Coordinates of N, CA and C in Angstrom, one line a residue:
M1470 N 166.5 67.2 50.1 CA 167.0 68.5 51.3 C 166.7 67.9 52.6
A1471 N 167.4 68.5 53.4 CA 167.3 68.3 54.8 C 166.1 68.8 55.6
Q1472 N 165.8 68.8 56.3 CA 164.8 69.2 57.0 C 164.7 70.7 57.5
K1473 N 164.1 71.6 57.1 CA 164.2 73.0 57.5 C 163.5 72.8 58.9
E1474 N 164.3 73.8 60.2 CA 164.0 74.3 61.1 C 162.9 75.7 61.4
E1475 N 162.2 76.2 61.6 CA 162.1 77.4 62.3 C 162.1 77.9 63.2
A1476 N 162.5 79.1 63.2 CA 162.8 79.6 64.3 C 161.7 79.8 65.3
A1477 N 162.4 79.9 66.7 CA 161.4 80.0 67.7 C 160.2 80.9 67.8
E1478 N 159.3 80.7 68.2 CA 158.6 82.0 68.3 C 159.1 82.5 69.9
A1479 N 159.0 83.9 69.6 CA 159.9 85.0 70.8 C 159.0 84.7 71.9
S1480 N 157.9 83.9 72.2 CA 156.6 84.0 73.5 C 156.9 82.4 73.5
A1481 N 157.3 81.8 72.7 CA 157.7 80.1 73.2 C 158.8 79.6 74.5
P1482 N 158.5 79.3 75.5 CA 159.4 79.0 76.2 C 160.7 77.7 75.8
A1483 N 162.2 78.4 76.7 CA 163.2 77.6 75.6 C 164.1 77.3 77.0
S1484 N 164.8 76.8 77.1 CA 165.7 75.9 78.2 C 166.8 76.9 77.9
Q1485 N 167.7 76.9 78.7 CA 169.3 77.8 78.5 C 169.6 76.8 77.1
N1486 N 169.6 75.9 77.0 CA 170.5 74.8 76.0 C 169.6 75.1 74.7
G1487 N 168.8 76.0 74.5 CA 168.6 76.7 73.5 C 167.1 75.9 72.6
E1488 N 166.5 75.1 73.3 CA 165.8 73.8 73.4 C 164.2 74.6 73.3
D1489 N 163.6 74.8 72.5 CA 162.1 75.0 72.3 C 161.3 73.8 72.7
L1490 N 160.6 73.8 74.1 CA 160.0 72.8 74.9 C 158.8 71.9 74.0
E1491 N 158.4 73.1 72.6 CA 157.1 72.1 71.9 C 158.2 71.4 70.9
N1492 N 159.6 71.3 70.6 CA 159.6 70.7 69.8 C 160.3 69.1 70.3
L1493 N 160.4 69.0 72.0 CA 161.3 68.3 72.4 C 160.5 66.7 72.6
D1494 N 160.5 65.5 72.7 CA 159.7 64.3 72.7 C 158.7 64.4 73.5
D1495 N 159.5 64.8 75.1 CA 158.6 64.9 76.5 C 159.1 66.2 76.8
P1496 N 158.1 67.2 76.9 CA 159.1 68.5 77.6 C 158.7 68.2 79.1
E1497 N 158.2 67.9 79.7 CA 158.5 67.5 81.1 C 159.9 67.2 81.7
K1498 N 160.6 66.7 80.7 CA 161.5 66.1 81.0 C 162.8 67.2 80.9
L1499 N 162.6 68.2 80.1 CA 163.6 69.5 80.1 C 163.3 70.0 81.3
K1500 N 162.4 69.2 82.2 CA 162.6 70.6 83.4 C 163.8 70.4 84.5
E1501 N 163.5 68.7 84.8 CA 164.8 68.2 85.0 C 166.4 68.5 85.2
L1502 N 166.3 68.8 83.8 CA 167.6 69.3 82.9 C 168.5 70.3 84.2
I1503 N 169.9 70.1 84.4 CA 170.3 71.0 84.8 C 171.0 72.1 84.4
Q1504 N 170.0 73.2 84.6 CA 170.8 74.5 83.9 C 172.0 75.0 84.1
L1505 N 172.7 75.2 83.0 CA 174.3 75.5 83.0 C 174.3 76.9 82.9
P1506 N 175.5 77.6 83.9 CA 175.6 78.6 83.9 C 176.4 78.7 82.5
P1507 N 175.5 80.3 82.0 CA 176.2 80.7 80.6 C 178.2 80.4 80.7
F1508 N 178.4 80.9 79.4 CA 179.5 80.6 78.9 C 180.8 79.4 79.8
E1509 N 180.0 78.6 79.8 CA 181.1 77.5 80.7 C 181.3 76.7 79.9
I1510 N 182.8 75.9 80.5 CA 182.9 74.7 79.3 C 182.4 73.5 80.2
V1511 N 182.3 72.8 80.2 CA 180.9 71.2 80.7 C 181.9 70.5 80.1
T1512 N 182.4 69.5 81.2 CA 183.0 68.2 80.8 C 182.3 67.5 81.2
G1513 N 182.6 65.7 80.8 CA 182.0 64.8 81.4 C 181.9 63.2 80.7
E1514 N 181.4 62.5 80.9 CA 181.4 61.2 80.1 C 180.1 61.0 79.9
R1515 N 178.9 61.6 79.8 CA 178.0 61.1 79.3 C 176.8 62.3 79.3
L1516 N 176.1 62.7 78.3 CA 175.5 64.0 77.8 C 173.6 63.2 78.4
P1517 N 172.9 64.4 78.8 CA 171.8 64.2 78.8 C 171.1 63.8 77.7
V1518 N 170.0 63.0 77.6 CA 169.3 62.4 76.4 C 168.7 63.3 75.7
N1519 N 167.8 64.6 76.1 CA 167.6 65.8 75.0 C 168.2 66.4 74.4
Y1520 N 169.5 66.7 75.2 CA 170.9 67.6 75.0 C 171.4 66.9 73.4
F1521 N 171.5 65.5 73.6 CA 171.2 64.4 72.1 C 170.4 64.8 71.2
K1522 N 169.1 64.5 71.7 CA 168.2 64.7 70.7 C 168.0 66.2 69.6
F1523 N 168.3 67.1 70.9 CA 168.1 68.4 70.0 C 169.4 68.9 69.7
Q1524 N 170.5 68.8 69.8 CA 171.6 69.3 69.5 C 172.3 68.8 68.7
F1525 N 172.5 67.4 68.6 CA 173.2 66.4 67.5 C 172.2 66.5 66.2
R1526 N 171.2 66.6 66.0 CA 170.0 66.0 65.3 C 170.7 67.1 63.9
N1527 N 170.3 66.0 62.7 CA 171.1 67.1 61.5 C 170.3 67.7 60.6
V1528 N 169.5 68.7 60.9 CA 169.1 69.8 60.4 C 169.6 70.4 59.6
E1529 N 169.0 71.3 58.4 CA 170.2 71.8 57.6 C 169.9 73.6 58.7
Y1530 N 168.6 73.9 59.2 CA 169.1 75.4 59.9 C 168.9 74.8 61.3
S1531 N 170.1 75.0 62.0 CA 170.4 75.1 63.5 C 169.8 76.0 64.6
S1532 N 168.4 76.5 64.0 CA 167.9 77.3 65.1 C 167.9 77.2 66.6
G1533 N 168.4 78.1 67.3 CA 168.4 77.7 68.4 C 169.3 77.3 69.1
R1534 N 170.1 76.0 68.1 CA 171.3 75.4 68.5 C 172.7 76.4 68.7
N1535 N 172.7 77.0 70.2 CA 173.7 77.8 70.3 C 174.7 77.6 71.5
K1536 N 175.0 75.9 71.3 CA 176.0 75.7 71.5 C 177.0 74.4 70.4
T1537 N 178.2 74.2 71.0 CA 178.7 73.4 70.3 C 178.9 72.0 71.4
F1538 N 178.4 70.7 70.6 CA 178.7 69.9 71.8 C 179.9 68.3 70.9
L1539 N 181.0 68.2 71.4 CA 181.7 67.1 71.3 C 182.2 66.3 72.2
C1540 N 182.0 65.3 71.2 CA 182.4 63.6 72.0 C 183.3 63.1 71.5
Y1541 N 184.1 62.9 71.8 CA 186.1 62.6 71.9 C 186.2 61.3 72.5
V1542 N 186.7 60.3 71.5 CA 187.6 59.3 72.0 C 188.7 59.0 71.2
I1543 N 189.9 58.9 72.7 CA 191.3 59.1 72.6 C 191.9 57.7 72.4
E1544 N 192.6 57.0 71.3 CA 193.4 55.8 71.5 C 195.0 56.3 71.5
V1545 N 195.5 55.8 72.1 CA 196.6 55.9 72.7 C 197.6 54.5 72.7
Q1546 N 198.7 54.8 71.6 CA 199.9 53.6 71.8 C 200.7 53.2 72.4
D1547 N 200.7 53.0 73.2 CA 202.2 52.5 74.0 C 203.5 52.1 73.7
K1548 N 204.9 52.4 74.1 CA 205.8 51.8 73.3 C 205.7 50.4 73.4
G1549 N 205.8 49.8 73.9 CA 204.8 48.6 73.6 C 203.7 47.8 72.7
G1550 N 203.4 48.6 72.2 CA 202.2 48.9 71.2 C 201.0 48.7 71.2
Q1551 N 200.8 48.7 72.5 CA 199.3 47.9 72.8 C 198.0 49.2 73.1
V1552 N 197.6 49.4 72.8 CA 196.4 50.5 72.7 C 195.8 50.7 73.7
Q1553 N 195.5 52.1 74.3 CA 194.2 52.4 75.1 C 193.5 53.2 75.4
A1554 N 192.0 53.1 75.4 CA 191.5 53.6 74.9 C 190.3 54.8 76.0
S1555 N 190.2 56.2 75.9 CA 189.5 57.1 76.5 C 188.2 58.0 76.3
R1556 N 187.6 58.2 76.7 CA 186.5 59.0 76.5 C 185.8 59.5 76.9
G1557 N 185.1 61.1 76.2 CA 184.4 62.0 77.3 C 183.3 62.9 76.3
Y1558 N 183.2 63.7 77.1 CA 182.4 65.0 76.3 C 183.1 66.2 76.5
L1559 N 182.7 67.3 75.5 CA 182.7 68.8 76.3 C 181.9 69.0 75.3
E1560 N 181.4 70.9 76.0 CA 180.4 71.4 75.6 C 180.8 72.9 76.2
D1561 N 180.0 73.6 75.5 CA 180.6 75.7 75.1 C 179.2 76.3 75.0
E1562 N 179.4 77.6 75.4 CA 178.6 78.3 75.0 C 179.5 79.0 73.6
H1563 N 178.5 79.1 72.5 CA 179.3 79.9 71.3 C 180.1 81.4 71.8
A1564 N 179.1 82.0 72.7 CA 179.5 83.1 73.0 C 181.2 82.9 73.7
T1565 N 181.3 82.1 73.8 CA 183.3 82.2 74.7 C 184.0 81.1 74.1
A1566 N 184.8 80.6 74.5 CA 185.9 78.9 74.2 C 184.7 78.1 73.7
H1567 N 185.6 77.6 72.1 CA 184.7 76.4 72.0 C 184.7 75.5 72.4
A1568 N 183.9 74.4 72.5 CA 184.5 73.2 72.5 C 185.8 72.2 72.1
E1569 N 186.1 72.7 70.7 CA 187.3 72.5 70.0 C 188.5 72.9 70.3
E1570 N 188.2 74.6 71.7 CA 189.9 75.0 71.7 C 189.8 74.6 73.4
A1571 N 188.7 74.1 74.0 CA 188.6 73.1 75.2 C 189.7 72.3 75.5
F1572 N 189.5 71.4 74.2 CA 189.8 70.1 74.0 C 191.6 70.2 74.5
F1573 N 191.6 70.9 72.6 CA 193.6 71.4 73.1 C 194.0 72.2 74.4
N1574 N 192.5 72.7 75.2 CA 193.6 73.4 76.1 C 193.6 72.5 77.7
K1575 N 192.5 71.7 77.3 CA 192.3 70.8 78.8 C 192.9 69.3 78.6
I1576 N 192.9 69.1 77.2 CA 193.0 67.1 77.2 C 194.6 67.4 76.2
V1577 N 194.8 67.6 75.2 CA 195.8 67.5 74.4 C 196.8 68.2 75.6
P1578 N 196.9 68.8 76.6 CA 198.5 69.2 77.8 C 198.6 68.0 78.2
T1579 N 197.6 66.7 78.2 CA 197.9 65.8 78.9 C 198.9 65.0 78.4
F1580 N 198.7 64.8 77.4 CA 199.6 64.0 76.2 C 201.0 63.6 76.2
D1581 N 201.3 62.5 76.2 CA 202.8 62.1 76.2 C 203.6 62.5 74.8
P1582 N 204.4 63.1 74.5 CA 205.0 63.6 73.3 C 205.4 62.3 73.1
A1583 N 206.0 61.2 73.6 CA 206.6 60.1 73.3 C 205.4 59.2 72.9
L1584 N 204.5 59.1 72.7 CA 203.1 58.2 72.6 C 202.5 58.5 71.6
R1585 N 202.4 58.1 70.4 CA 200.9 58.2 69.8 C 200.0 58.2 69.4
Y1586 N 198.8 59.4 69.0 CA 197.3 59.5 70.0 C 196.9 59.3 68.4
N1587 N 195.5 58.9 68.7 CA 194.4 58.8 67.5 C 193.3 59.4 68.0
V1588 N 193.0 60.4 67.7 CA 191.8 61.1 68.1 C 190.3 61.0 67.3
T1589 N 189.3 60.5 68.0 CA 188.1 61.1 66.8 C 186.9 61.6 67.7
W1590 N 186.6 62.8 67.1 CA 185.7 64.0 67.5 C 184.2 63.6 66.7
Y1591 N 183.3 63.3 67.4 CA 181.7 63.2 67.0 C 181.5 64.8 67.7
V1592 N 181.3 65.6 66.4 CA 180.6 66.7 66.6 C 179.4 67.6 66.2
S1593 N 178.4 68.0 67.1 CA 177.4 68.8 66.7 C 177.5 69.5 65.2
S1594 N 178.0 70.3 65.2 CA 178.3 70.7 64.0 C 180.1 71.4 63.8
S1595 N 180.3 71.3 62.4 CA 181.5 71.2 62.0 C 182.5 73.1 62.4
P1596 N 183.8 73.1 62.4 CA 184.3 74.1 63.5 C 184.1 75.2 62.5
C1597 N 184.0 76.5 63.1 CA 183.8 78.1 63.2 C 185.4 78.4 62.2
V1598 N 185.3 79.3 61.5 CA 186.9 79.8 61.2 C 188.2 79.8 61.8
A1599 N 187.3 80.3 63.1 CA 188.6 80.2 64.2 C 189.2 78.8 65.3
C1600 N 188.0 78.1 65.4 CA 188.4 76.8 65.4 C 189.4 75.8 64.4
A1601 N 188.9 75.9 63.1 CA 189.7 75.6 62.6 C 191.2 75.7 61.9
D1602 N 191.2 76.8 62.2 CA 192.8 77.8 62.2 C 193.7 77.0 63.5
R1603 N 192.6 77.2 64.8 CA 193.3 76.5 65.8 C 193.5 75.1 65.5
I1604 N 192.8 74.1 65.2 CA 192.9 72.7 65.0 C 194.2 72.5 64.0
I1605 N 194.6 73.4 63.2 CA 195.6 73.3 62.1 C 196.8 73.8 62.4
K1606 N 196.8 74.5 63.2 CA 198.0 74.9 64.2 C 198.4 73.7 65.3
T1607 N 197.6 73.3 65.9 CA 197.5 72.2 66.8 C 198.4 70.8 66.0
L1608 N 197.8 70.6 64.9 CA 198.1 69.4 64.0 C 199.5 69.8 63.8
S1609 N 200.0 70.8 62.9 CA 201.3 71.1 63.2 C 202.3 70.9 63.6
K1610 N 201.9 71.4 65.1 CA 203.1 71.0 66.1 C 203.3 69.9 67.0
T1611 N 202.0 69.1 66.5 CA 202.0 67.9 67.7 C 201.9 66.7 66.6
K1612 N 203.0 66.3 66.3 CA 202.9 65.7 65.6 C 202.5 64.0 65.4
N1613 N 202.4 63.7 67.0 CA 201.9 62.3 67.9 C 200.7 62.3 67.3
L1614 N 199.6 63.7 66.7 CA 198.3 63.2 67.1 C 197.9 63.2 65.7
R1615 N 196.7 62.2 65.5 CA 195.9 62.5 64.2 C 194.6 62.3 64.4
L1616 N 193.8 63.1 63.8 CA 192.0 63.5 64.2 C 191.8 63.0 63.1
L1617 N 190.4 62.6 63.5 CA 189.2 62.2 62.3 C 188.2 63.3 63.4
I1618 N 187.4 64.4 62.2 CA 186.4 64.5 62.9 C 185.1 64.3 62.1
L1619 N 184.1 64.0 63.3 CA 182.7 63.4 62.3 C 181.7 64.6 62.9
V1620 N 181.0 65.1 61.6 CA 180.0 66.1 62.2 C 178.7 65.9 62.0
G1621 N 177.9 66.1 62.6 CA 176.4 66.0 62.3 C 175.7 67.2 61.3
R1622 N 176.4 68.9 61.5 CA 175.9 69.4 60.5 C 176.9 70.1 60.0
L1623 N 176.9 71.0 58.8 CA 177.8 71.6 58.6 C 177.9 73.2 58.8
F1624 N 178.3 73.6 59.8 CA 178.2 75.1 60.3 C 178.4 76.1 59.3
M1625 N 177.7 77.1 58.7 CA 177.6 77.8 58.1 C 178.3 77.7 56.6
W1626 N 177.6 76.7 55.9 CA 178.6 76.1 54.6 C 179.1 77.3 53.6
E1627 N 177.6 77.6 53.8 CA 177.6 78.7 52.4 C 178.7 79.6 52.4
E1628 N 179.2 79.9 53.7 CA 179.9 81.4 53.9 C 181.6 80.9 52.9
P1629 N 182.0 81.8 52.3 CA 183.5 81.7 51.4 C 184.5 80.8 52.2
E1630 N 184.3 82.0 53.6 CA 185.5 81.7 54.8 C 185.2 80.7 55.3
I1631 N 184.3 80.0 55.6 CA 184.0 78.5 56.1 C 184.5 77.3 54.9
Q1632 N 184.2 77.6 53.8 CA 184.6 76.5 53.0 C 185.8 76.6 52.8
A1633 N 186.7 77.8 53.0 CA 188.3 77.9 53.1 C 189.1 77.2 53.7
A1634 N 187.8 77.2 55.2 CA 188.8 76.9 56.2 C 188.6 75.4 56.2
L1635 N 187.4 74.9 56.0 CA 187.4 73.6 55.8 C 188.3 72.5 54.7
K1636 N 188.4 73.4 53.8 CA 189.7 72.8 52.7 C 190.9 73.2 53.3
K1637 N 191.2 73.9 54.0 CA 192.7 74.2 54.8 C 192.9 72.8 55.7
L1638 N 191.4 72.5 56.5 CA 191.7 71.3 57.5 C 192.0 70.2 56.7
K1639 N 191.5 70.0 55.3 CA 191.9 68.9 54.7 C 193.7 68.8 54.3
E1640 N 193.7 69.8 54.0 CA 195.4 70.1 53.9 C 196.3 69.5 54.8
A1641 N 195.8 70.4 55.7 CA 196.4 69.7 57.0 C 196.7 68.4 57.9
G1642 N 195.8 67.6 56.8 CA 195.9 66.0 57.3 C 194.6 66.3 58.5
C1643 N 193.7 66.8 58.6 CA 192.5 66.5 59.4 C 191.5 65.7 58.7
R1644 N 191.2 64.5 58.7 CA 190.0 63.8 58.2 C 188.7 64.5 58.7
L1645 N 188.0 64.8 57.7 CA 186.7 65.5 58.4 C 185.6 64.6 57.6
R1646 N 184.5 64.0 58.1 CA 183.6 63.3 57.4 C 182.5 64.0 58.1
I1647 N 181.1 63.5 57.5 CA 179.4 63.6 57.6 C 179.2 62.2 58.4
M1648 N 178.9 62.9 59.7 CA 177.9 61.3 60.5 C 176.9 60.6 59.6
K1649 N 177.3 58.9 59.5 CA 176.3 58.4 58.9 C 174.8 58.2 60.3
P1650 N 173.8 57.6 60.1 CA 173.2 56.6 61.0 C 174.1 56.2 62.1
Q1651 N 174.5 55.9 61.3 CA 175.6 54.6 62.8 C 176.1 55.1 63.3
D1652 N 176.6 56.3 63.4 CA 177.8 57.4 63.8 C 176.6 57.8 64.9
F1653 N 176.2 58.5 65.1 CA 174.5 59.0 65.9 C 174.2 57.5 66.5
E1654 N 174.1 56.4 66.3 CA 173.5 55.1 67.1 C 175.0 55.2 68.0
Y1655 N 176.4 55.0 67.6 CA 177.5 55.2 68.4 C 177.7 55.9 69.2
I1656 N 176.6 57.3 69.5 CA 177.2 57.9 70.0 C 176.3 58.0 71.4
W1657 N 175.0 57.3 70.4 CA 173.3 57.4 71.6 C 174.5 55.9 72.6
Q1658 N 174.8 55.0 72.0 CA 175.1 54.3 72.9 C 176.3 54.2 74.0
N1659 N 177.1 55.3 73.7 CA 178.7 55.4 74.3 C 178.6 56.8 75.3
F1660 N 177.6 57.7 74.4 CA 178.1 59.2 75.1 C 177.0 59.8 75.8
V1661 N 175.5 59.2 75.8 CA 174.2 59.3 76.2 C 173.5 58.9 77.7
E1662 N 173.4 59.8 78.2 CA 173.0 58.9 79.5 C 171.5 58.0 79.4
Q1663 N 171.9 56.6 80.3 CA 171.0 55.8 79.9 C 169.9 55.7 80.8
E1664 N 168.2 56.5 81.1 CA 167.5 56.7 81.9 C 166.8 54.9 82.6
E1665 N 166.7 55.1 83.6 CA 166.0 53.9 84.2 C 164.8 53.8 83.4
G1666 N 164.6 52.6 82.9 CA 163.0 52.5 82.7 C 162.8 52.8 81.1
E1667 N 163.8 53.4 80.6 CA 163.5 53.6 79.2 C 164.1 52.8 78.1
S1668 N 163.8 52.9 77.1 CA 164.5 52.3 75.9 C 165.7 52.5 75.4
K1669 N 166.8 51.3 75.9 CA 168.5 51.8 75.2 C 168.5 51.8 73.5
T1670 N 167.3 51.9 73.1 CA 167.7 51.0 71.5 C 167.4 52.9 70.8
F1671 N 168.3 53.1 69.8 CA 168.7 54.0 69.3 C 167.1 54.2 68.2
E1672 N 166.6 55.3 68.6 CA 165.5 55.4 67.6 C 166.4 56.6 66.4
P1673 N 166.0 56.2 65.4 CA 166.7 57.3 64.3 C 165.5 58.2 64.1
W1674 N 165.8 59.5 64.2 CA 164.5 60.3 63.8 C 164.3 60.6 62.4
E1675 N 162.9 60.8 61.8 CA 162.5 61.4 60.6 C 164.0 62.1 59.4
D1676 N 163.9 61.7 58.4 CA 165.1 62.3 57.3 C 166.6 62.0 57.7
I1677 N 166.9 61.7 58.7 CA 168.1 61.3 59.0 C 169.3 60.4 58.1
Q1678 N 168.6 59.6 57.5 CA 169.5 59.5 56.1 C 169.3 60.1 55.0
E1679 N 168.4 60.8 54.8 CA 168.6 62.1 53.5 C 169.3 63.0 53.8
N1680 N 169.1 63.6 55.4 CA 169.7 64.8 56.2 C 171.7 64.3 55.7
F1681 N 171.9 63.4 56.1 CA 173.2 62.6 56.0 C 173.6 63.2 54.6
L1682 N 172.8 62.3 53.5 CA 173.9 62.4 52.2 C 173.4 63.7 51.9
Y1683 N 172.7 64.5 52.2 CA 172.2 65.9 51.8 C 174.0 66.8 52.3
Y1684 N 173.9 66.3 53.8 CA 175.5 67.2 54.1 C 176.6 66.4 53.3
E1685 N 176.8 65.2 53.0 CA 177.7 64.6 52.2 C 178.1 65.4 51.7
E1686 N 176.8 65.3 50.3 CA 177.1 66.2 49.0 C 177.9 67.6 49.1
K1687 N 177.0 68.5 50.4 CA 177.5 69.4 50.6 C 179.2 69.7 50.5
L1688 N 179.4 68.3 52.0 CA 181.2 68.9 52.0 C 181.7 67.7 50.6
A1689 N 181.4 66.9 50.2 CA 182.5 66.5 49.0 C 182.4 67.8 48.0
D1690 N 181.6 68.5 48.0 CA 181.8 69.6 46.9 C 182.8 70.5 47.6
I1691 N 182.7 71.1 48.8 CA 183.2 71.9 49.0 C 185.1 71.5 49.1
L1692 N 185.1 70.1 49.6 CA 186.5 69.5 49.4 C 187.1 69.2 48.0
K1693 N 186.2 69.2 47.6 CA 187.0 68.9 46.1 C 187.9 69.5 45.3

């Protein structure tokens, strides 16, 4: 079973990003993180190390993880058949527009209807019901878009409405799977800030493989 996280003590210091200082590898580094205004959609190419280590960790209970982080790779095939790729990331606060919706609002409108787009998302958790519905509607009307979603955790997967939403995603042609340890390493290498003097080698956390298998089984049961 995936590792469970206990809710943080009310008196424990926490960042705006929902991180319990005692749970970080180096609490001093958290003080250096830029404090983001609440309810803001943030875009960029690389995210801070501590954000990745906390938000993408594939634990069973996501206590304190009140954001969605979405790393994306866009591959576009031009009329000559050549493929060009671009990437970036989006993050949100759950109280406002989610990162999935921000992608459709900010990125998809720039797509050329005459070209074909293969998009891969690496998301900290699976979509909520509203975001799943937005994904389905966008895929329905954007015929030149193919979407693969890789998620670190399943969001509220025991809820019947969430399970129904994930099934509808599959029926709409959206490919959905759980991140393997290799996928977390890919994010580390391509989307995480590499601080000078620190090792650039990805160091898997304890139970990363066990937790992957746990969520993979849950998703398979939902989608069967």
